[in-house]
Short mmCIF file of C-alpha atoms in Angstrom, two decimals:
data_model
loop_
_atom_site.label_atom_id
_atom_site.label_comp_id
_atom_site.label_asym_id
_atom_site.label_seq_id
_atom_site.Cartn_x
_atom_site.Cartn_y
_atom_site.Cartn_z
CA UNK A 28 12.31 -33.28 -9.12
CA UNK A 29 12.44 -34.27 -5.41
CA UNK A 30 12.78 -31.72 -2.89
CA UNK A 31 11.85 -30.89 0.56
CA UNK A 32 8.64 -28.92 1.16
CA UNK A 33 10.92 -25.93 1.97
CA UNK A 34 12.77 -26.51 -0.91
CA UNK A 35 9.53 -26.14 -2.86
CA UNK A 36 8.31 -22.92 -1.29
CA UNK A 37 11.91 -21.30 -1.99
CA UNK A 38 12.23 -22.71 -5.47
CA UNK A 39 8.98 -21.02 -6.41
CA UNK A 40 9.69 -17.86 -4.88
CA UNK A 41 12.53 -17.08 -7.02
CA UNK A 42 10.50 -18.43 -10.03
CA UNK A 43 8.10 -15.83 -8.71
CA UNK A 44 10.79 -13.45 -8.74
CA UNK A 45 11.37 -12.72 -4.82
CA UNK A 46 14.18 -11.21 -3.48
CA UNK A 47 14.02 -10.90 -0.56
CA UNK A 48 12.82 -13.01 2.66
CA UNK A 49 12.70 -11.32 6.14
CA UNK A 50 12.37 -12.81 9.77
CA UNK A 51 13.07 -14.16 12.74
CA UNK A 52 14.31 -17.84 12.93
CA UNK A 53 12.99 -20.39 15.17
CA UNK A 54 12.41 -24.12 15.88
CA UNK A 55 8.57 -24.20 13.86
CA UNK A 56 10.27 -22.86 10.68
CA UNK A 57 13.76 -24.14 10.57
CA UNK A 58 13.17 -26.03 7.65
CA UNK A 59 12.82 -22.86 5.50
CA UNK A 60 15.45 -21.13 7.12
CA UNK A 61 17.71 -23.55 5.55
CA UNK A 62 16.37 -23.77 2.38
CA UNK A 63 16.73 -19.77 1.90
CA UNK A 64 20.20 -20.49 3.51
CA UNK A 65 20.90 -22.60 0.45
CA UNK A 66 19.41 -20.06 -1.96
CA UNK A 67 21.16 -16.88 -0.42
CA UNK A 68 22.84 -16.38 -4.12
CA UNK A 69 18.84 -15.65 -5.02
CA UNK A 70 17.15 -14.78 -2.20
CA UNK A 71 18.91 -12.12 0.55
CA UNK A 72 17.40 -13.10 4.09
CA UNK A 73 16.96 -10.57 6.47
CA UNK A 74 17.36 -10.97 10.22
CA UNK A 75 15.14 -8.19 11.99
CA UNK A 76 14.46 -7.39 16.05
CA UNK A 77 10.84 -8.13 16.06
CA UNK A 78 8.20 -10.29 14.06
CA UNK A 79 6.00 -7.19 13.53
CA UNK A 80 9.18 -5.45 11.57
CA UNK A 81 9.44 -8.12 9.23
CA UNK A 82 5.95 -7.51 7.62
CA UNK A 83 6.43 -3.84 7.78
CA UNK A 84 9.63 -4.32 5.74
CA UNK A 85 7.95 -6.61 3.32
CA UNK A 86 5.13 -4.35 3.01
CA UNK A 87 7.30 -1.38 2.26
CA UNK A 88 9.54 -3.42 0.09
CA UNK A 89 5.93 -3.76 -2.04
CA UNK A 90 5.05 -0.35 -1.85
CA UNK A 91 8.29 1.44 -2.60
CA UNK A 92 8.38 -1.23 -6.22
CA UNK A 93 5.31 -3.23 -6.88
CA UNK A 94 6.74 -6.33 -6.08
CA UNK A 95 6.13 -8.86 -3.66
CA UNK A 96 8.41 -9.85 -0.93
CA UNK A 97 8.15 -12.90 2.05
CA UNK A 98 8.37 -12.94 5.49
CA UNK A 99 9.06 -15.91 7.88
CA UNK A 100 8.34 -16.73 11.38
CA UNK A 101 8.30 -19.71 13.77
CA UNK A 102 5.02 -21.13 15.42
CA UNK A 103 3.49 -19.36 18.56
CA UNK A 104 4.24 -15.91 20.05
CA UNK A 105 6.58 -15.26 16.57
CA UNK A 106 3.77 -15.35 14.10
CA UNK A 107 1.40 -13.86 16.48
CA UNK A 108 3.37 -10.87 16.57
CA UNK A 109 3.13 -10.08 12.77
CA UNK A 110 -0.66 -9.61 13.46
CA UNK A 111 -0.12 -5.89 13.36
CA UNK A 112 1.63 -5.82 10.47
CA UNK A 113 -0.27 -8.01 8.90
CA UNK A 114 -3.55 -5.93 9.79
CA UNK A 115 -1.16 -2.97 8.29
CA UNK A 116 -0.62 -4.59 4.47
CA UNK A 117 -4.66 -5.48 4.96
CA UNK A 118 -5.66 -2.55 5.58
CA UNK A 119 -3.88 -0.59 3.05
CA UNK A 120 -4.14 -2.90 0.22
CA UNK A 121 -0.44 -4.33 0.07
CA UNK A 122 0.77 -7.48 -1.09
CA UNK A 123 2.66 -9.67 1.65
CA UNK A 124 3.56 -13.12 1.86
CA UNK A 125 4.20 -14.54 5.28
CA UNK A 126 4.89 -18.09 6.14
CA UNK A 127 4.62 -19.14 9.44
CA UNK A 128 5.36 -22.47 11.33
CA UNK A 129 2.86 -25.03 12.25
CA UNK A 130 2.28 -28.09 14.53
CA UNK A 131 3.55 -31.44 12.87
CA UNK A 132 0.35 -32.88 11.08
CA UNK A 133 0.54 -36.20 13.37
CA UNK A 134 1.10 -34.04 16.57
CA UNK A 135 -1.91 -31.50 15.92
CA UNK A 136 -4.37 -31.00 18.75
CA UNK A 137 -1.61 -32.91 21.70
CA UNK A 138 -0.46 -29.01 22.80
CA UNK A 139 2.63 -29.58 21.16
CA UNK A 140 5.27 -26.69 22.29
CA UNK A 141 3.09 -22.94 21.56
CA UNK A 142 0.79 -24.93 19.58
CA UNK A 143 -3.32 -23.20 19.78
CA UNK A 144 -5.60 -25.77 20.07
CA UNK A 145 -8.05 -25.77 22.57
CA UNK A 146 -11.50 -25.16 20.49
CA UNK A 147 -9.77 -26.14 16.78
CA UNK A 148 -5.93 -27.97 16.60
CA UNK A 149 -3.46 -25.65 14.74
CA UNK A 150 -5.22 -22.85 15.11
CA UNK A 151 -3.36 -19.70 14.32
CA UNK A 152 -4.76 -18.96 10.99
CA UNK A 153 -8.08 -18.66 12.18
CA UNK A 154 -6.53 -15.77 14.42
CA UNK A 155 -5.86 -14.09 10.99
CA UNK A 156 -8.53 -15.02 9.12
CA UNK A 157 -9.78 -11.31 8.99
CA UNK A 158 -6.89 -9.51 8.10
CA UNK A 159 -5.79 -11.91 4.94
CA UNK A 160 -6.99 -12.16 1.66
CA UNK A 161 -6.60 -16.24 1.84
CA UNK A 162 -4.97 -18.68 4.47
CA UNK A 163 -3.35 -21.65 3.15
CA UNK A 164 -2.17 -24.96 5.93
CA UNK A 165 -1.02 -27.64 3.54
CA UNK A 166 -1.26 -31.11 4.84
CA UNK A 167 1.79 -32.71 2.41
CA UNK A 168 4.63 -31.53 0.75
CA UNK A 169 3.03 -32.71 -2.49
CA UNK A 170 0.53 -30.08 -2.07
CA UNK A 171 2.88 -26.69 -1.72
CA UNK A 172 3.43 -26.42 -6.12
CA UNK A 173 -0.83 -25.66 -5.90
CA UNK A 174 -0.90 -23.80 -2.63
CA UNK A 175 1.74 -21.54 -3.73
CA UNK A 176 0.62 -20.71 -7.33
CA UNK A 177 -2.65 -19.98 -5.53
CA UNK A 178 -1.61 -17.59 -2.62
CA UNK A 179 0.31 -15.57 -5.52
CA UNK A 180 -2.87 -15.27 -7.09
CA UNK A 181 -5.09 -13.83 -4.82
CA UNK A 182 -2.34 -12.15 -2.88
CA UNK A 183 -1.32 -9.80 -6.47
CA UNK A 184 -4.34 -10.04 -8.61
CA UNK A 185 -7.71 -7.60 -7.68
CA UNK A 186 -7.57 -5.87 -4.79
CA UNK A 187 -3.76 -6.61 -3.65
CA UNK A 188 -3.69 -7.70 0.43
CA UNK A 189 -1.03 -9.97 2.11
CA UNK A 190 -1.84 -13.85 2.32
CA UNK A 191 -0.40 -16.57 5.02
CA UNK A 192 1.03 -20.20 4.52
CA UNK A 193 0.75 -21.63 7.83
CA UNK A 194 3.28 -24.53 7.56
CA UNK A 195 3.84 -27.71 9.44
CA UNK A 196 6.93 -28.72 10.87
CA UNK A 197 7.00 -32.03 8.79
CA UNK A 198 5.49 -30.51 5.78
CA UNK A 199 8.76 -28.05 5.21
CA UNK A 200 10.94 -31.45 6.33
CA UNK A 201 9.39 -33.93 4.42
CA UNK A 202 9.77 -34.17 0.23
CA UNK A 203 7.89 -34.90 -2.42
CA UNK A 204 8.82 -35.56 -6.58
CA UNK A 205 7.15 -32.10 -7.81
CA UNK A 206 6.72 -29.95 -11.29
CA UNK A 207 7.03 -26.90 -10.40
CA UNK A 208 4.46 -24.53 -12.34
CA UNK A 209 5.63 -21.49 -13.98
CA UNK A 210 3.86 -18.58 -12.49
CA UNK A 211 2.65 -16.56 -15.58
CA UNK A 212 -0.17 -19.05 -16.84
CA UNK A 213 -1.73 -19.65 -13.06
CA UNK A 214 -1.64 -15.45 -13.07
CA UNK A 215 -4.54 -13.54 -14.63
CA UNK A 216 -2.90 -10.98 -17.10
CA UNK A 217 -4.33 -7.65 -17.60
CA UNK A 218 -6.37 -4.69 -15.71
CA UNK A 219 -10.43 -5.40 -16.09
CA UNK A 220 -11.93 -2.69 -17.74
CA UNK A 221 -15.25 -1.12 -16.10
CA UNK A 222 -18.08 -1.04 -17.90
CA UNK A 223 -17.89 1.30 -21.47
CA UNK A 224 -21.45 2.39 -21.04
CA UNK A 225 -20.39 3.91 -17.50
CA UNK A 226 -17.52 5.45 -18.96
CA UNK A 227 -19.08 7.14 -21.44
CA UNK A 228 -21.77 8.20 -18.62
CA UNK A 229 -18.38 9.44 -16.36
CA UNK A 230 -16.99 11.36 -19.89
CA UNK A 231 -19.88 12.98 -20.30
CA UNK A 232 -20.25 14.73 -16.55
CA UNK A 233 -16.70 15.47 -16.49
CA UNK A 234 -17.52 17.14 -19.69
CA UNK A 235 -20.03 19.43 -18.45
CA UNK A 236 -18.45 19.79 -15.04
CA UNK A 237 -17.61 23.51 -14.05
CA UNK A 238 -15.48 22.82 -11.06
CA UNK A 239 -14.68 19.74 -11.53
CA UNK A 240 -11.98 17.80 -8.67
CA UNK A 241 -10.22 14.39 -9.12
CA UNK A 242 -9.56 12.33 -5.34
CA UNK A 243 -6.27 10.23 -5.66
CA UNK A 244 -6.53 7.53 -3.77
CA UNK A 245 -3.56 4.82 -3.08
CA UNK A 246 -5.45 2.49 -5.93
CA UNK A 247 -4.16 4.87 -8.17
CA UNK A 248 -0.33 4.24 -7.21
CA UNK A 249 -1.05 0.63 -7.15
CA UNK A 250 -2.05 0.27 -10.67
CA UNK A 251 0.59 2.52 -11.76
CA UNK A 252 -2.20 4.70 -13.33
CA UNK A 253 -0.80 8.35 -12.17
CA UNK A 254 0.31 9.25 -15.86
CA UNK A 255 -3.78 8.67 -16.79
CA UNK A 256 -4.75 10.84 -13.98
CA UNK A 257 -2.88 13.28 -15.03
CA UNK A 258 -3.15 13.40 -18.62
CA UNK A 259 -7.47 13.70 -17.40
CA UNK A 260 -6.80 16.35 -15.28
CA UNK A 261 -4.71 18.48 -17.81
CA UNK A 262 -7.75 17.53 -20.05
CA UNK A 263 -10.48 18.53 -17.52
CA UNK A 264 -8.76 21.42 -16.50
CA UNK A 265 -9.89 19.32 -12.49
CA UNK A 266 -7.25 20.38 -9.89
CA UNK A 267 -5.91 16.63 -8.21
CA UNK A 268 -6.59 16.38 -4.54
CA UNK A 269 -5.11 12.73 -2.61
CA UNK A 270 -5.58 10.93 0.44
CA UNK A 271 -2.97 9.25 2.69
CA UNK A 272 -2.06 6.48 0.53
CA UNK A 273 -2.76 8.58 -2.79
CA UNK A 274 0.46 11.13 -1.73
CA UNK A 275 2.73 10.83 -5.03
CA UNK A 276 0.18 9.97 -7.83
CA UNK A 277 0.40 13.52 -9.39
CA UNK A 278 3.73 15.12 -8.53
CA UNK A 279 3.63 17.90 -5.83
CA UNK A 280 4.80 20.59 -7.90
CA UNK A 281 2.29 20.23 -10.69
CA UNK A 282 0.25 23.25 -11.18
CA UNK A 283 -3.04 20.98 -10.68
CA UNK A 284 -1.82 19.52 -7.82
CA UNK A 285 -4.36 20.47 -4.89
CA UNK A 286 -3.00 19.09 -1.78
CA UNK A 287 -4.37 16.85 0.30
CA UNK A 288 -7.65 15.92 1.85
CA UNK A 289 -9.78 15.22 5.20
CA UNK A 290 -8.21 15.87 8.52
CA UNK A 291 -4.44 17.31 9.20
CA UNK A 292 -4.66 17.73 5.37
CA UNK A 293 -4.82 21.05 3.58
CA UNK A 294 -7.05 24.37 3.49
CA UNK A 295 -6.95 24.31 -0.79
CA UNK A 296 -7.75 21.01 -0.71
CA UNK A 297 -10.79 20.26 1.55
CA UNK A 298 -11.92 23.97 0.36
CA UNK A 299 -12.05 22.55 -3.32
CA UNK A 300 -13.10 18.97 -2.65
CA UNK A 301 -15.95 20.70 -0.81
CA UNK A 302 -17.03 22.86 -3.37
CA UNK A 303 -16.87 20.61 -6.66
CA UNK A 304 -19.71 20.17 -8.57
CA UNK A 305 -17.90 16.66 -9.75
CA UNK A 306 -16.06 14.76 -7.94
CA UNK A 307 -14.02 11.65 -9.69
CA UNK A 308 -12.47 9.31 -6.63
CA UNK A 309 -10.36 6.70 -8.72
CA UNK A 310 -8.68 3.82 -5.73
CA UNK A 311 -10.04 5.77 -2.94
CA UNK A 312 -12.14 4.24 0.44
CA UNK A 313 -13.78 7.66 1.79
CA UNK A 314 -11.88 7.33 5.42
CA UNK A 315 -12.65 9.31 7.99
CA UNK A 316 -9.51 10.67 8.36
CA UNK A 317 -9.64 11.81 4.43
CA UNK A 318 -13.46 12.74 4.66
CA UNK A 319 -13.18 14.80 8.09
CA UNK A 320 -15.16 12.51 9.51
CA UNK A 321 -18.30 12.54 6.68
CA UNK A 322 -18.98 16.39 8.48
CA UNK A 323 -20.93 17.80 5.24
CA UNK A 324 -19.32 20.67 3.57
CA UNK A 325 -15.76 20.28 5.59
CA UNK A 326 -14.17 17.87 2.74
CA UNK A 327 -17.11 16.93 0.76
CA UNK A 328 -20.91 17.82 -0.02
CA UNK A 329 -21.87 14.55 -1.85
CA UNK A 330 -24.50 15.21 -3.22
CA UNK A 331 -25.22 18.30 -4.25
CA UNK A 332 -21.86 17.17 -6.04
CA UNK A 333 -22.27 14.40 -8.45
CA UNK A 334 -19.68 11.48 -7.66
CA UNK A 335 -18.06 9.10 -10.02
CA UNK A 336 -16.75 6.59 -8.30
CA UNK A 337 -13.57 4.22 -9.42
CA UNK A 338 -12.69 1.51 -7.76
CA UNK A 339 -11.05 -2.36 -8.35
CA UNK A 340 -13.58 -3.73 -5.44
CA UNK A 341 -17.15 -3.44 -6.20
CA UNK A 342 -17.27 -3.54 -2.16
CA UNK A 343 -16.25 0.07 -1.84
CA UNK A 344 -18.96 2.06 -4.40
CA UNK A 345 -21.21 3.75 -2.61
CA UNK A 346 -20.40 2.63 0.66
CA UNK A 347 -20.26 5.97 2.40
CA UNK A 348 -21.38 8.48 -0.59
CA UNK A 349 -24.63 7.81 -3.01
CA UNK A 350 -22.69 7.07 -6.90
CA UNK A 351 -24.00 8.86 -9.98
CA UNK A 352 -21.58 6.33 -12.02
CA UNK A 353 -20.11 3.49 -10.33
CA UNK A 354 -16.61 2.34 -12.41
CA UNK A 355 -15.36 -1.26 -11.39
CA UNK A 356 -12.02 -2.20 -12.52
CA UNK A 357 -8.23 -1.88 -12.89
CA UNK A 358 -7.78 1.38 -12.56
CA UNK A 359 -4.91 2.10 -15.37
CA UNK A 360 -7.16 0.27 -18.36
CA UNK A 361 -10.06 1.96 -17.15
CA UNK A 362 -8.45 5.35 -16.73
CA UNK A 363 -7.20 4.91 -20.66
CA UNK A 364 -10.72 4.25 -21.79
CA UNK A 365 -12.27 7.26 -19.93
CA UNK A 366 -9.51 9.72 -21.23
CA UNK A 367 -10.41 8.36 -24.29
CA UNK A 368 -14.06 9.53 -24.46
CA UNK A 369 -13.33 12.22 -22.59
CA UNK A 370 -11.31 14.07 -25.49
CA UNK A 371 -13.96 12.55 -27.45
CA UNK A 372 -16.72 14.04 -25.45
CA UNK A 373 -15.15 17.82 -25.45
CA UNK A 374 -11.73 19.63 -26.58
CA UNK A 375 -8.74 20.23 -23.85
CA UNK A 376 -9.79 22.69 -21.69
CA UNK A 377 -7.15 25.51 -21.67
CA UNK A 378 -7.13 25.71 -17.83
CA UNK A 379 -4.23 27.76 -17.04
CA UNK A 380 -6.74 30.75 -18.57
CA UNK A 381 -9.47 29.63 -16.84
CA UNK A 382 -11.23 31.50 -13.83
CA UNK A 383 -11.28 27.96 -11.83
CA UNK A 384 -7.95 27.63 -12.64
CA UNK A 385 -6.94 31.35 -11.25
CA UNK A 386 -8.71 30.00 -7.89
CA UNK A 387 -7.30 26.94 -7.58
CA UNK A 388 -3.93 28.87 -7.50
CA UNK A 389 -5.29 31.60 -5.10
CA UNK A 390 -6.49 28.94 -2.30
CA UNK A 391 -3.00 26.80 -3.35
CA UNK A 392 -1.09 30.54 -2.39
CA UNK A 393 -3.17 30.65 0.95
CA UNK A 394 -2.31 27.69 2.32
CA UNK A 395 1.82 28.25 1.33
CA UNK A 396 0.62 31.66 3.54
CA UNK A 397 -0.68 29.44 6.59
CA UNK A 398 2.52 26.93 6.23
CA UNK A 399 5.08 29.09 5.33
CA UNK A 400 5.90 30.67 8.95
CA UNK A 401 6.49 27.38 10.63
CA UNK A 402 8.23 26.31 7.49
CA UNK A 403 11.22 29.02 8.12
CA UNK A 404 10.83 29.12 11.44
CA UNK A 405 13.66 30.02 13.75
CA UNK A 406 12.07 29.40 17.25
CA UNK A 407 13.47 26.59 19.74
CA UNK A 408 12.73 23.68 19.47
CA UNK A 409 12.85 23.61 16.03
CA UNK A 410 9.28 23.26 14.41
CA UNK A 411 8.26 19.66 12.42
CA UNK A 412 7.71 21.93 9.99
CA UNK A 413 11.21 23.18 9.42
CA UNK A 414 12.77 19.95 10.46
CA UNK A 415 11.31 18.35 7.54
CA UNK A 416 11.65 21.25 5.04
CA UNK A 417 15.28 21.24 5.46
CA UNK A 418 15.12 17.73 5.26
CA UNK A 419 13.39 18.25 1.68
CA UNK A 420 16.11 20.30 0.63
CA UNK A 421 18.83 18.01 1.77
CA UNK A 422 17.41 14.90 -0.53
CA UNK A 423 17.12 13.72 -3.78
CA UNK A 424 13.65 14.80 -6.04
CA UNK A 425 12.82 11.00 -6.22
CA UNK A 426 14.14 10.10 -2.96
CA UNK A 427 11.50 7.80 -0.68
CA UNK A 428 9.84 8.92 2.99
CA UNK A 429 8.09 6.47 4.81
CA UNK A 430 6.29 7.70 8.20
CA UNK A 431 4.26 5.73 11.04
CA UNK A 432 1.54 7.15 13.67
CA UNK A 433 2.09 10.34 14.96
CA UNK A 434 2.26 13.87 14.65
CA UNK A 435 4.95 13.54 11.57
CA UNK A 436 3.22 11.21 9.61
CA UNK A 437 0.68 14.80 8.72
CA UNK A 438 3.41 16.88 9.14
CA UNK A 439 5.18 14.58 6.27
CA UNK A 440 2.07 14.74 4.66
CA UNK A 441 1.63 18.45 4.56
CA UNK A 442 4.94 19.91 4.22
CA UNK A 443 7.22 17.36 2.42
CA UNK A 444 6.17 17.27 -1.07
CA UNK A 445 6.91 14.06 -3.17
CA UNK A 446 6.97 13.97 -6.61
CA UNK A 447 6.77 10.51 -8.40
CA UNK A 448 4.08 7.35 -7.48
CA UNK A 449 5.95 5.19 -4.45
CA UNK A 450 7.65 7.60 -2.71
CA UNK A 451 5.24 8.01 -0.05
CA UNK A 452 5.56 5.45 2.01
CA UNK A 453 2.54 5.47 5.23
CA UNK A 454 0.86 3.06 7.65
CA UNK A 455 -1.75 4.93 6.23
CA UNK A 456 -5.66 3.10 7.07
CA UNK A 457 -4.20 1.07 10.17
CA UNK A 458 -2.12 3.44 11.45
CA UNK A 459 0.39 1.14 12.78
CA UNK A 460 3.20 2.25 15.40
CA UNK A 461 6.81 1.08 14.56
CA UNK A 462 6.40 1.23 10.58
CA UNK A 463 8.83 3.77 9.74
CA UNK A 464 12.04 2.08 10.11
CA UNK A 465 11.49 -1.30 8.73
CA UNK A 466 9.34 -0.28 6.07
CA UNK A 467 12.59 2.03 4.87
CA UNK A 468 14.73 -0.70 4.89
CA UNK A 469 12.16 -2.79 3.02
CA UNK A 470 12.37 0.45 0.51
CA UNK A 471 15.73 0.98 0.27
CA UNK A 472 16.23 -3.08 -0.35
CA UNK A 473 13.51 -2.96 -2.71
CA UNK A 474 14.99 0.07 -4.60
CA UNK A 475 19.03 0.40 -3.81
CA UNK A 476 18.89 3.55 -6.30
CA UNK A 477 17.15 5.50 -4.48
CA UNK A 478 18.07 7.54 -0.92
CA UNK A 479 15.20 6.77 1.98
CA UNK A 480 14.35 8.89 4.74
CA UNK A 481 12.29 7.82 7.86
CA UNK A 482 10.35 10.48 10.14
CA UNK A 483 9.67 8.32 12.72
CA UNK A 484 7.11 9.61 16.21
CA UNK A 485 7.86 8.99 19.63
CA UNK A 486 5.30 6.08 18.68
CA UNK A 487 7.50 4.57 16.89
CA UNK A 488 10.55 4.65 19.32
CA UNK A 489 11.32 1.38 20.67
CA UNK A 490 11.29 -0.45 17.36
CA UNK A 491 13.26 1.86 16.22
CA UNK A 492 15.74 1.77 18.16
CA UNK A 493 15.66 -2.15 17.46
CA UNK A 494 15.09 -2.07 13.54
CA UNK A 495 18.28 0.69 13.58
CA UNK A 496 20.34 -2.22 14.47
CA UNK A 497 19.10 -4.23 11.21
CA UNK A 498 20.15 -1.03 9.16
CA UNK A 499 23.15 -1.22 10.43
CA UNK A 500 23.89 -4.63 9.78
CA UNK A 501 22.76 -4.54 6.38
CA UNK A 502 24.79 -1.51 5.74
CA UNK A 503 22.11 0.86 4.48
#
C-alpha cells in the first residue's frame, strides 16, 4: 500500500500493539501528529506540559504492564528535553520508543530552524547515543517498514532499554508503496536459558547452603519470573531480600520476604544479606545505593559468601563482586531450570521449623520495632512514615505507587509494602526528578483497573504541578 512515512510508523505501531503515544506537538513532527490524529480510534495521544514527562509516562506505562508505549517530540529544544527521561528508561532497563523530528534530508547541515550541525549535520542522535540501546535516522520513507521492525527488536528483546527514531521532516511527509511486516517473525521468541552445567553448579550450593539469601533485582519483574523466585525460596528455605527496582517480585507480606537492601533500606535485610553464606542475585546490578556503597560487611561480605550471579547481560557478572557461578540468560527459563535441579539436588526444606527461619523472623520483628513509632505517630507535622501508612490502608492490595528523588521515594520503599510484580513504580538507578506524576498517568493508562498513587518530593514539584493538569484533562 502507499502511505506517508508517518502513516507507516503509526500503522506499525498498532500492528505492534501500542496504545498509547505521548507528547508535545511541533513544526519537526507534524507529520506524525496527524497520522496518530487519524488513528485516535487505535492509538490515544496524550498532550503533556513538558518533553521530559512524556518519556516518564511511557516508561511507567512499560513498567506498570510490560508493554511498550511511544513518545513524540519536535526537532530542537523538544527532543532535547526528553534526555532525562530518556537517561531514566536507560538506566533502569525500560523499554521506550521516542520519535523525534529531524532536519529535511535536502536541508541537512544549512542550520535549518533548531537544527545541530556544526561538527556533524542532524546531529541530535549523537547527543543520545549513550543513553539508547540503538538510534535509527532513516533517509526515505521506503526505509521506515525495516527501521521499525528493527528498533522493536532491540528495544524489547535482551536487556530491555528505550530506542530513538530521529525523523526527517520530509521523511514523515513523503510516501512510499510498502508491505508492512508482521512483528512476530522479525521478534526473537523465548527466554535464553543459561548454561545447564552452571545450573546444576548453582543447585548444588544452594543445596548445601546454611543461610542461604536470594537478591531481587528489577530483572526479576521484567521477565515476569517472581512466581520462580518464590517457589526457590520456599524450596531453599532463603529469606528474599530486593533492591529499588526489585520492590514487588515476592509480595511484602510473605513470610520470606526480607526487606530491602543497601542504603535507606532495612536493618533485617542488610543484616541477612551480610551474613549469608550464599548469596543468589537474579536481574540485579550491585548499586551503590543497594550495596551501601561496596562497605564490606554493611550489605554484603562477597566473598567469604559464595555468589551466584543471574543476569540477561553478560556485562554485569562479576563486575563489582568475584562469581562462583555466573548464569546468563532470561531470567524466568533459567529460574525454571534451576528450581528444577534444585528439588532434584535436595528435598524442600521445611523452613518455617528451621532455626534460620526463627531468625529471619526475629531481625524481620526488629525492624517493625525501629519503624513502628513513626508509623503511628501522632506528632506535628505528620511523619512520611504515617502519611504513607495511612495511605496503605486507604488503597487497594494491588493498587500501583510510583515515587521520584527524594526523601519519599525510601520512605515508599520502607514503609509501603507492595504485594504483586509492577506495582512499584521508581526512577530507581537515575534517580530522575519529576517522575512521579507522569509515570502514574503512564500507569494508570497502561492499567485502567487498577487505583495509582504518586508520593511525589519537593523535587518533583514543578512538574507536578504541570503533569497535574494532564491528569486532569485525561480524567484520571
Amino acid at each position: 500500500m502507499r502511505l506517508t512515512g508517518a502513516q507507516i510508523i503509526v500503522e506499525y505501531l498498532a500492528k505492534e500493539g501500542v496504545r498509547c503515544a505521548a507528547g508535545i506537538p511541533g513544526h519537526g513532527i507534524w507529520g506524525v501528529v496527524d497520522a496518530l490524529a487519524d488513528a485516535q480510534d487505535r492509538i490515544k495521544t496524550v498532550q503533556v506540559m513538558h518533553e521530559q514527562s512524556a518519556v516518564h509516562l511511557a516508561d511507567g506505562y512499560y513498567r506498570a504492564s510490560g508493554r511498550p508505549m511511544a513518545a513524540f517530540t519536535s526537532i530542537g529544544p523538544g527532543a532535547t528535553n526528553t534526555a532525562i527521561g530518556v537517561a531514566t528508561a536507560y538506566v533502569d532497563s525500560t523499554a521506550v520508543l521516542l520519535m523525534t523530528g529531524a532536519a529535511h534530508t535536502y536541508m541537512r547541515g544549512h542550520a535549518i530552524l533548531q537544527e545541530i550541525e556544526r561538527t556533524h549535520w542532524a546531529n541530535f542522535p549523537r547527543m543520545m547515543e549513550p543513553i539508547v540501546k540503538g538510534h535509527w535516522t532513516p533517509s526515505s520513507p521506503a526505509q521506515l517498514p525495516y527501521v521499525l521492525h528493527r528498533a522493536f527488536n532491540q528495544m524489547l528483546t535482551g536487556r530491555p532499554g528505550p530506542v530513538l527514531l530521529d525523523l526527517p521532516m520530509d521523511v514523515q511527509a513523503d510516501a512510499a508503496d510498502v508491505d508492512l511486516p508482521e512483528p512476530q517473525p522479525r521478534r526473537a521468541a523465548g527466554g535464553s536459558r543459561p548454561d545447564a552445567a552452571m545450573v546444576e553448579r548453582a543447585a548444588r550450593l544452594l543445596a548445601g547452603a546454611k543461610r542461604p539469601v536470594i537478591v531481587a533485582g528489577g530483572g526479576v519483574i521484567t521477565a515476569e519470573a517472581s512466581p520462580e523466585l518464590v517457589a526457590i525460596a520456599e524450596h531453599a528455605g532463603a529469606p528474599v531480600v530486593t533492591t529499588w527496582m526489585g520492590k514487588g517480585a515476592i509480595p511484602e507480606d510473605h513470610a520470606l520476604n526480607a526487606w530491602s537492601i543497601g542504603d535507606t533500606a532495612s536493618t533485617c535485610g542488610n543484616a541477612l544479606a551480610a551474613n549469608a553464606d550464599v548469596v543468589l542475585a537474579i536481574g540485579c546490578r550491585f548499586t551503590d545505593w543497594s550495596a551501601s556503597s561496596y562497605r564490606k560487611g554493611v550489605t554484603f561480605a562477597i566473598p567469604p559468601a559464595r555468589l551466584i550471579q543471574f543476569d540477561i547481560d553478560p556485562q554485569e557478572i562479576g563486575k563489582d563482586y568475584p562469581c562462583e557461578v555466573p548464569l546468563v540468560g532470561d531470567a524466568k527459563a533459567g529460574l525454571a531450570d534451576l528450581l528444577s535441579a534444585l528439588r532434584d539436588a535436595t528435598p524442600r526444606r521445611p523452613h518455617t521449623e528451621s532455626p534460620y527461619f526463627q531468625e529471619v523472623q526475629r531481625l524481620k520483628q526488629a525492624w517493625d520495632a525501629i519503624q513502628e513509632p513513626r508509623r503511628r505517630s501522632a506528632a506535628l507535622p505528620m511523619t512520611q512514615q504515617r502519611a504513607v501508612t495511612e495511605l496503605r490502608g486507604a488503597v487497594d492490595r494491588g493498587a500501583i505507587v510510583t515515587t521520584g528523588a527524594g526523601l519519599p521515594q525510601a520512605i515508599v520503599r520502607q514503609d509501603f509494602p507492595v504485594y504483586e510484580p509492577r506495582t512499584h513504580i521508581t526512577s530507581g538507578g537515575f534517580s530522575s526528578m519529576g517522575f512521579t506524576v507522569p509515570a502514574a498517568i503512564g500507569a494508570k493508562l497502561a492499567r485502567p483497573d487498577r487505583q495509582v498513587v504518586g508520593v511525589a518530593g519537593d523535587g518533583d514539584f514543578m512538574q507536578t504541578m504541570q503533569e497535574m493538569a494532564t491528569a486532569a484533562m485525561l480524567d484520571l
